[in-house]
XYZ file of C-alpha atoms in Angstrom:
537
model
C 86.936 21.644 25.112
C 88.651 19.986 22.148
C 85.976 18.984 19.712
C 88.410 17.099 17.458
C 86.650 18.801 14.575
C 86.508 17.343 11.078
C 86.855 19.690 8.123
C 85.119 19.060 4.856
C 84.569 21.131 1.756
C 81.144 21.227 0.153
C 81.724 22.713 -3.278
C 78.007 23.430 -3.648
C 77.917 25.467 -0.421
C 79.424 28.907 -0.098
C 81.910 29.463 2.707
C 80.124 30.477 5.904
C 81.694 33.918 6.030
C 80.138 34.825 2.665
C 76.681 33.712 3.656
C 75.017 34.427 6.984
C 74.501 37.976 8.170
C 75.622 37.653 11.782
C 75.453 40.051 14.733
C 78.520 41.155 16.683
C 80.334 38.310 18.461
C 78.504 35.528 16.595
C 80.324 33.203 14.205
C 78.430 30.566 12.198
C 80.763 27.702 11.249
C 78.168 25.465 9.617
C 78.068 25.597 5.815
C 75.904 28.151 4.040
C 72.544 27.111 2.655
C 69.887 29.505 1.405
C 67.113 27.699 3.309
C 69.132 27.795 6.540
C 69.638 31.511 5.932
C 65.890 32.043 6.466
C 66.349 30.598 9.979
C 69.760 32.055 10.790
C 68.686 35.677 10.355
C 70.603 38.415 12.112
C 67.712 39.085 14.529
C 67.187 35.415 15.389
C 70.921 34.956 16.015
C 70.916 38.108 18.136
C 68.144 36.587 20.274
C 70.148 33.349 20.694
C 73.281 35.375 21.556
C 71.332 37.400 24.155
C 70.129 34.170 25.798
C 73.633 32.701 25.709
C 75.222 35.779 27.264
C 72.601 36.091 29.970
C 72.539 32.433 31.004
C 75.905 30.866 30.184
C 77.335 31.379 33.675
C 74.186 29.826 35.208
C 74.494 26.825 32.872
C 78.193 26.399 33.722
C 77.394 26.539 37.433
C 74.614 23.936 37.045
C 77.037 21.607 35.200
C 79.631 22.107 37.965
C 76.968 21.153 40.516
C 76.297 17.963 38.541
C 80.008 17.128 38.811
C 79.981 17.730 42.567
C 76.917 15.524 43.026
C 78.592 12.788 40.962
C 81.698 12.978 43.171
C 79.480 12.566 46.259
C 77.698 9.508 44.803
C 81.052 8.064 43.724
C 82.347 8.326 47.268
C 79.379 6.368 48.608
C 76.557 8.899 49.142
C 73.033 8.186 47.884
C 70.695 10.674 46.214
C 67.863 11.819 48.471
C 65.406 14.594 49.279
C 66.923 17.996 49.977
C 66.201 18.999 53.602
C 66.471 22.693 52.695
C 63.447 22.505 50.359
C 61.103 20.653 52.739
C 58.847 23.743 52.738
C 58.303 23.378 48.999
C 57.564 19.644 49.243
C 55.057 20.170 52.044
C 53.802 23.614 51.000
C 50.324 24.499 49.811
C 50.836 25.607 46.201
C 49.660 24.444 42.787
C 50.843 24.842 39.217
C 48.785 26.975 36.839
C 46.071 24.943 35.075
C 47.021 23.484 31.672
C 45.916 25.575 28.668
C 42.760 24.224 26.951
C 44.800 23.412 23.824
C 46.756 20.741 25.703
C 44.424 19.695 28.522
C 43.894 16.323 26.786
C 47.134 14.505 26.001
C 46.081 10.898 26.357
C 48.292 9.703 23.532
C 51.427 11.379 22.215
C 53.745 10.416 19.405
C 57.413 11.336 19.264
C 60.060 11.477 16.590
C 62.884 13.482 15.051
C 62.335 16.818 13.266
C 62.495 15.210 9.817
C 60.113 16.421 7.149
C 58.076 13.282 6.430
C 58.084 12.320 10.106
C 56.652 15.705 11.134
C 53.787 15.482 8.618
C 52.922 11.861 9.472
C 53.130 12.489 13.211
C 50.964 15.629 13.093
C 48.441 13.654 11.001
C 48.662 10.506 13.151
C 45.556 10.970 15.315
C 47.689 11.469 18.431
C 46.811 14.414 20.687
C 50.413 15.661 20.792
C 53.497 15.295 18.621
C 56.830 15.835 20.341
C 59.243 16.979 17.619
C 62.693 16.051 18.763
C 66.068 17.814 18.557
C 67.330 15.496 21.287
C 67.671 11.709 21.657
C 66.036 10.687 18.375
C 68.036 13.166 16.263
C 71.688 12.949 15.343
C 72.760 16.603 15.863
C 74.552 17.226 12.565
C 74.399 20.762 11.144
C 72.193 19.468 8.317
C 69.708 17.731 10.652
C 69.429 20.638 13.100
C 68.964 23.403 10.544
C 66.745 21.342 8.224
C 64.690 20.557 11.348
C 64.206 24.264 12.095
C 63.112 24.884 8.481
C 60.661 21.957 8.705
C 59.146 23.148 11.996
C 58.661 26.678 10.702
C 56.730 25.322 7.721
C 54.762 22.988 10.007
C 53.669 25.915 12.207
C 52.876 27.967 9.075
C 50.801 25.017 7.816
C 52.695 24.939 4.498
C 54.865 21.854 5.015
C 54.713 19.181 2.311
C 56.883 16.278 1.195
C 57.126 14.503 -2.138
C 58.244 10.892 -1.759
C 59.791 10.357 -5.190
C 60.255 6.606 -4.754
C 56.517 6.097 -4.160
C 55.425 9.193 -6.083
C 53.355 10.218 -3.075
C 52.643 13.714 -1.748
C 52.399 14.265 2.006
C 50.722 17.346 3.478
C 48.932 18.317 6.691
C 45.338 17.328 7.468
C 42.895 19.923 8.802
C 43.087 18.310 12.270
C 46.597 17.853 13.599
C 48.287 16.894 16.851
C 49.526 19.749 19.060
C 53.190 20.421 18.527
C 55.703 20.236 21.381
C 59.426 20.713 20.685
C 62.193 18.998 22.655
C 65.515 20.885 22.599
C 68.780 19.213 23.570
C 69.884 18.863 27.213
C 71.935 21.503 29.057
C 75.166 19.529 28.688
C 75.422 19.554 24.876
C 77.296 22.299 22.999
C 76.480 23.542 19.492
C 79.904 23.541 17.883
C 78.761 25.132 14.606
C 77.709 28.406 16.255
C 80.294 30.305 18.294
C 79.203 33.143 20.560
C 82.034 35.334 21.868
C 84.456 32.626 20.759
C 82.893 29.647 22.515
C 80.396 27.042 21.315
C 76.795 28.037 22.016
C 74.653 25.959 24.401
C 72.789 23.475 22.183
C 69.394 23.851 23.828
C 69.494 27.652 23.665
C 70.119 27.409 19.918
C 67.244 24.916 19.472
C 64.855 26.872 21.692
C 65.909 30.342 20.545
C 65.651 29.792 16.790
C 62.353 27.906 17.043
C 60.757 30.373 19.461
C 61.888 33.452 17.560
C 60.422 32.355 14.237
C 57.261 30.628 15.413
C 55.787 32.063 18.609
C 53.335 34.456 16.931
C 51.952 31.987 14.399
C 51.874 29.147 16.887
C 49.779 31.054 19.425
C 47.289 31.960 16.736
C 46.952 28.623 14.934
C 47.876 25.930 17.492
C 47.918 27.220 21.030
C 44.612 29.110 21.351
C 46.561 32.101 22.660
C 49.173 30.012 24.502
C 52.496 28.534 23.518
C 54.819 27.528 22.100
C 54.988 24.222 23.992
C 58.182 22.368 24.929
C 59.533 19.142 26.419
C 62.604 19.601 28.634
C 65.026 16.655 28.902
C 67.794 15.294 31.156
C 67.512 17.672 34.105
C 68.972 16.573 37.437
C 68.041 19.441 39.760
C 65.502 22.243 40.160
C 68.273 24.828 39.630
C 68.295 23.639 35.994
C 64.521 24.144 35.808
C 65.003 27.636 37.211
C 67.276 28.500 34.274
C 64.510 27.354 31.908
C 61.982 29.487 33.797
C 64.201 32.544 33.352
C 64.816 31.730 29.678
C 61.039 31.492 29.143
C 60.403 34.795 30.895
C 63.168 36.470 28.891
C 61.601 35.130 25.661
C 58.077 36.210 26.673
C 59.365 39.686 27.424
C 61.176 39.915 24.078
C 58.015 38.810 22.263
C 55.711 41.033 24.304
C 53.473 38.105 25.301
C 52.090 37.507 28.769
C 54.013 35.569 31.378
C 53.054 31.892 31.474
C 52.387 31.758 27.712
C 55.253 29.318 27.103
C 54.494 25.907 28.595
C 56.719 22.902 29.133
C 56.573 19.308 30.285
C 59.674 18.129 32.123
C 60.977 14.627 31.540
C 61.884 12.906 34.782
C 64.541 10.626 33.364
C 67.436 10.942 35.776
C 67.624 9.397 39.230
C 68.585 12.672 40.998
C 65.520 14.420 39.478
C 63.198 11.908 41.166
C 64.030 13.617 44.467
C 63.451 17.071 42.965
C 60.036 16.679 41.312
C 58.186 19.063 43.627
C 60.988 21.587 43.399
C 61.104 21.391 39.580
C 57.348 21.950 39.364
C 57.634 24.789 41.855
C 60.250 26.592 39.735
C 58.188 26.171 36.581
C 54.742 26.521 38.140
C 53.588 29.314 35.772
C 55.018 27.450 32.790
C 54.395 23.824 33.686
C 52.263 21.297 31.866
C 53.289 18.354 33.971
C 56.022 15.758 34.234
C 56.732 12.733 32.076
C 58.439 9.545 33.273
C 61.238 8.551 30.890
C 62.096 5.010 31.877
C 64.875 4.180 29.403
C 67.070 7.150 30.334
C 66.096 6.535 33.947
C 67.711 3.073 33.921
C 70.820 4.596 32.311
C 70.854 7.287 35.007
C 70.473 4.639 37.752
C 73.609 2.854 36.503
C 75.456 6.159 36.087
C 74.533 7.441 39.558
C 75.654 4.181 41.179
C 78.719 3.607 38.984
C 80.908 3.236 42.100
C 78.469 0.985 43.980
C 79.252 -2.700 43.198
C 76.167 -3.750 45.189
C 73.862 -2.169 42.575
C 74.393 -4.285 39.469
C 71.289 -4.098 37.287
C 69.637 -7.019 35.441
C 69.097 -7.360 31.666
C 67.202 -4.402 30.225
C 63.717 -5.549 29.244
C 61.920 -4.848 25.973
C 59.897 -1.635 25.889
C 59.366 0.686 22.930
C 57.541 -1.926 20.899
C 56.566 -1.165 17.277
C 54.104 -3.169 15.114
C 55.579 -6.281 13.470
C 54.429 -6.262 9.863
C 55.187 -9.732 8.572
C 54.228 -11.854 11.574
C 50.622 -11.653 12.767
C 51.202 -13.737 15.896
C 54.269 -11.789 16.999
C 52.407 -8.558 16.234
C 49.479 -9.610 18.408
C 51.829 -10.457 21.286
C 53.590 -7.101 20.888
C 50.256 -5.253 20.959
C 49.192 -7.169 24.073
C 52.434 -6.111 25.783
C 51.763 -2.490 24.837
C 48.149 -2.618 26.102
C 49.201 -4.156 29.425
C 51.851 -1.505 29.851
C 49.400 1.311 29.078
C 46.740 -0.085 31.401
C 49.286 0.012 34.228
C 50.051 3.647 33.384
C 46.461 4.901 33.204
C 45.593 3.126 36.463
C 48.596 4.757 38.135
C 47.142 8.167 37.301
C 49.014 9.064 34.135
C 47.088 11.485 31.912
C 48.654 10.183 28.748
C 51.396 8.079 27.272
C 53.816 7.850 24.354
C 53.337 5.739 21.253
C 56.482 4.712 19.396
C 54.566 4.194 16.113
C 51.298 5.485 14.546
C 49.993 1.906 14.397
C 49.897 1.816 18.211
C 47.700 4.892 18.638
C 44.287 3.123 18.300
C 45.021 0.344 20.858
C 46.478 2.888 23.309
C 43.507 5.239 22.915
C 41.197 2.305 23.573
C 42.875 1.645 26.942
C 42.898 5.308 27.995
C 39.341 6.014 26.821
C 38.020 2.960 28.678
C 39.609 4.165 31.916
C 39.306 7.944 31.629
C 35.943 8.322 29.918
C 35.258 11.829 28.617
C 37.471 13.696 31.093
C 40.459 15.338 29.361
C 42.801 14.241 32.159
C 42.917 12.795 35.688
C 44.358 15.844 37.446
C 41.280 16.388 39.629
C 39.946 12.836 39.830
C 43.015 10.816 40.757
C 43.950 10.680 44.424
C 47.206 9.047 45.429
C 47.143 8.555 49.211
C 50.167 6.219 49.070
C 52.291 9.007 47.544
C 52.679 10.643 50.960
C 54.473 7.634 52.398
C 57.024 6.980 49.655
C 60.525 6.824 51.142
C 63.993 7.438 49.728
C 64.600 3.670 49.900
C 61.504 3.041 47.741
C 62.889 5.348 45.063
C 66.338 3.740 45.134
C 65.231 0.121 44.922
C 67.472 -2.070 42.803
C 65.501 -3.532 39.860
C 65.225 -7.312 40.233
C 65.963 -9.829 37.488
C 68.662 -11.976 35.927
C 71.815 -11.069 34.020
C 72.435 -13.182 30.925
C 74.893 -13.683 28.083
C 72.011 -12.810 25.736
C 71.609 -9.500 27.540
C 75.305 -8.719 27.076
C 75.122 -9.684 23.394
C 71.982 -7.614 22.759
C 73.485 -4.543 24.455
C 76.571 -4.881 22.270
C 74.751 -5.536 19.000
C 72.156 -2.803 19.494
C 74.637 -0.270 20.896
C 77.004 -0.609 17.931
C 74.205 -0.547 15.336
C 72.549 2.483 16.903
C 75.832 4.381 17.083
C 76.660 3.511 13.442
C 73.290 4.959 12.385
C 73.811 8.055 14.575
C 77.235 8.723 13.024
C 75.639 8.647 9.565
C 72.887 11.083 10.554
C 70.059 8.865 11.829
C 68.936 9.248 15.439
C 65.777 7.076 15.527
C 66.452 3.505 14.430
C 64.116 0.480 14.302
C 66.088 -2.528 15.566
C 64.543 -5.957 16.244
C 60.965 -4.587 16.307
C 61.815 -1.867 18.816
C 62.229 1.842 18.089
C 65.587 2.827 19.529
C 67.037 6.263 20.269
C 70.165 7.541 22.040
C 68.857 6.369 25.429
C 69.118 2.768 24.175
C 72.781 3.176 23.282
C 73.415 4.871 26.633
C 71.840 2.097 28.667
C 73.573 -0.573 26.546
C 77.080 0.819 27.018
C 76.537 1.825 30.679
C 75.261 -1.643 31.561
C 78.136 -3.328 29.713
C 80.566 -0.985 31.508
C 79.047 -1.803 34.909
C 79.149 -5.567 34.320
C 82.739 -5.393 33.054
C 83.937 -3.122 35.848
C 82.602 -5.397 38.589
C 83.038 -8.725 36.751
C 79.306 -9.339 37.125
C 78.169 -12.944 37.260
C 75.761 -13.879 34.479
C 73.435 -15.590 36.918
C 70.547 -16.119 34.478
C 72.450 -18.693 32.435
C 73.171 -21.062 35.305
C 76.820 -21.299 34.212
C 78.321 -18.875 36.714
C 80.248 -17.068 33.969
C 81.731 -13.731 34.985
C 81.972 -10.828 32.558
C 85.605 -10.072 31.680
C 87.437 -8.034 29.030
C 88.377 -11.271 27.258
C 84.750 -12.443 27.152
C 83.627 -9.014 25.968
C 86.255 -8.894 23.204
C 85.026 -12.245 21.917
C 81.399 -11.122 22.051
C 82.174 -7.890 20.166
C 83.870 -9.918 17.427
C 80.972 -12.382 17.155
C 78.305 -9.676 17.247
C 80.106 -7.668 14.545
C 79.997 -10.810 12.359
C 76.299 -11.164 13.113
C 75.639 -7.501 12.267
C 77.496 -7.934 8.962
C 75.315 -10.979 8.128
C 72.129 -9.123 9.055
C 72.800 -5.885 7.181
C 74.776 -7.369 4.266
C 78.416 -6.890 3.287
C 77.799 -3.807 1.131
C 75.936 -1.844 3.801
C 78.369 -3.014 6.469
C 81.308 -1.737 4.407
C 79.693 1.653 3.688
C 78.075 2.201 7.105
C 80.169 3.421 10.027
C 80.024 0.086 11.871
C 83.778 -0.194 12.506
C 84.029 3.380 13.774
C 80.944 2.796 15.958
C 82.437 -0.437 17.273
C 85.655 1.343 18.304
C 83.823 4.159 20.117
C 81.359 1.764 21.793
C 84.043 -0.724 22.893
C 86.283 2.039 24.219
C 83.401 3.426 26.279
C 82.428 0.013 27.686
C 85.997 -0.805 28.754
C 87.083 2.639 30.020
C 88.232 2.998 33.642
C 85.662 5.707 34.251
C 82.151 5.852 32.861
C 81.750 8.816 30.502
C 78.754 11.005 31.402
C 77.294 10.844 27.897
C 78.175 8.675 24.924
C 76.788 11.379 22.605
C 79.292 13.972 23.870
C 82.255 11.970 22.576
C 80.441 10.764 19.462
C 79.512 14.393 18.639
C 83.205 15.076 17.834
C 82.811 12.720 14.866
C 79.945 14.610 13.209
C 81.028 18.238 13.581
C 82.003 19.737 10.212
C 83.430 23.271 10.148
C 83.420 25.805 7.331
C 85.269 27.443 5.802
C 87.994 24.837 5.526
C 90.892 25.465 7.878
C 89.031 27.676 10.348
C 90.697 27.383 13.782
C 90.042 24.347 15.958
C 87.884 24.873 19.009
């Protein structure tokens, strides 16, 4: 894997080789920082290396299986239930009950592992805060390691932040949300840490460092004897959940804590995983605290799965992760109404909780959930779903209905480029046009543009019968770049990475084949190796 690595010299940082005390076979290529050194201890790195060595062949096999499945879908097959696991789907088994500490999760807030964000989110009044190393974080060395430092202080209860501009101190309240951590997906490497000469698996670095430093304190202060708690993203098959199960058991054994201490919620955000939900729960049954529906990534996955099926062109992506609109009371009220309607649908469908994209949305969401759930912590026992038994493969593969418009194409382009520009400069959660956007937004934007371009989709919502072509797209990119420059101002446009983002985004939208992940290619642009001139990967 050529990571097209950039080299940069930070005069204030010592060369890596002088700094971190590393175990045999481990090479840290991120710059040295004293704070990071408290995370990258020899023992913690040894734990990560042990996980990597034990599971790397399983991870490689799982990624190969993803490729094989993709080839099948590309040659016309559809995802479906696996006949060999019918026994699991129809079997009489249950997952272990959720630990008391996280039995009530009616509203959760999510955000990157940034210092101020962590404090505000833990203080937000939500039941759970999902601290994110994944889609809302740009995985630069600085962001990842600073994030680990921040989480350690959060679990220790010592985290604070001084906002110099406002001269305001932030620290934790007595009552805080329960902390869940979301590591990266199985497909992402960590190019700054080499184990036996190859990049480590990103999620094993995120999980391993966090678990190693925090399990003891977490169980005492947050988990009532359980924990730590995790969110697991982007899985496509139960074999990937099985690797997580084994990682958890390996970690529990190392820590000398009982099996089933570590708990995780799996995000169902890929189309193939929809047909594996029972199997995923079955693999993780001692470690499971439920599933979460991730609709943004799900739409991206739908397009990706059916990239060779011209009969499955999707409509404009609709607005979702609404955030409060400060300077427009009427628009704010409409946004809140949309949120409430959405949450009412979820609670009535049997969801035990939901995500809020902003602290300001927690009260209205709680109102909806409290009104429908009363005092019960969740709906696990009370909600019956008789219709679930009759859901067919066709039901789960239904093409979303709706129109395709020029506005949709423009919005995808404008938002995709702006998100990517922010990501390249270190920001992974970006408010754009009153919505909170993360990497899933950029993924769906470029995948939808790619699909419409590839099959010359007709923009049927405009009544003009225009078909999407490379010429039309080139013109739109030019016009949207002008619009972005007007909106952000010439100075910021010049200093931001808008042109670089535009090149990457355009290349991905017009490529012959759809890349699996935009972030995999973009990652090459943010890797910085130390010391200068160390060999390319």
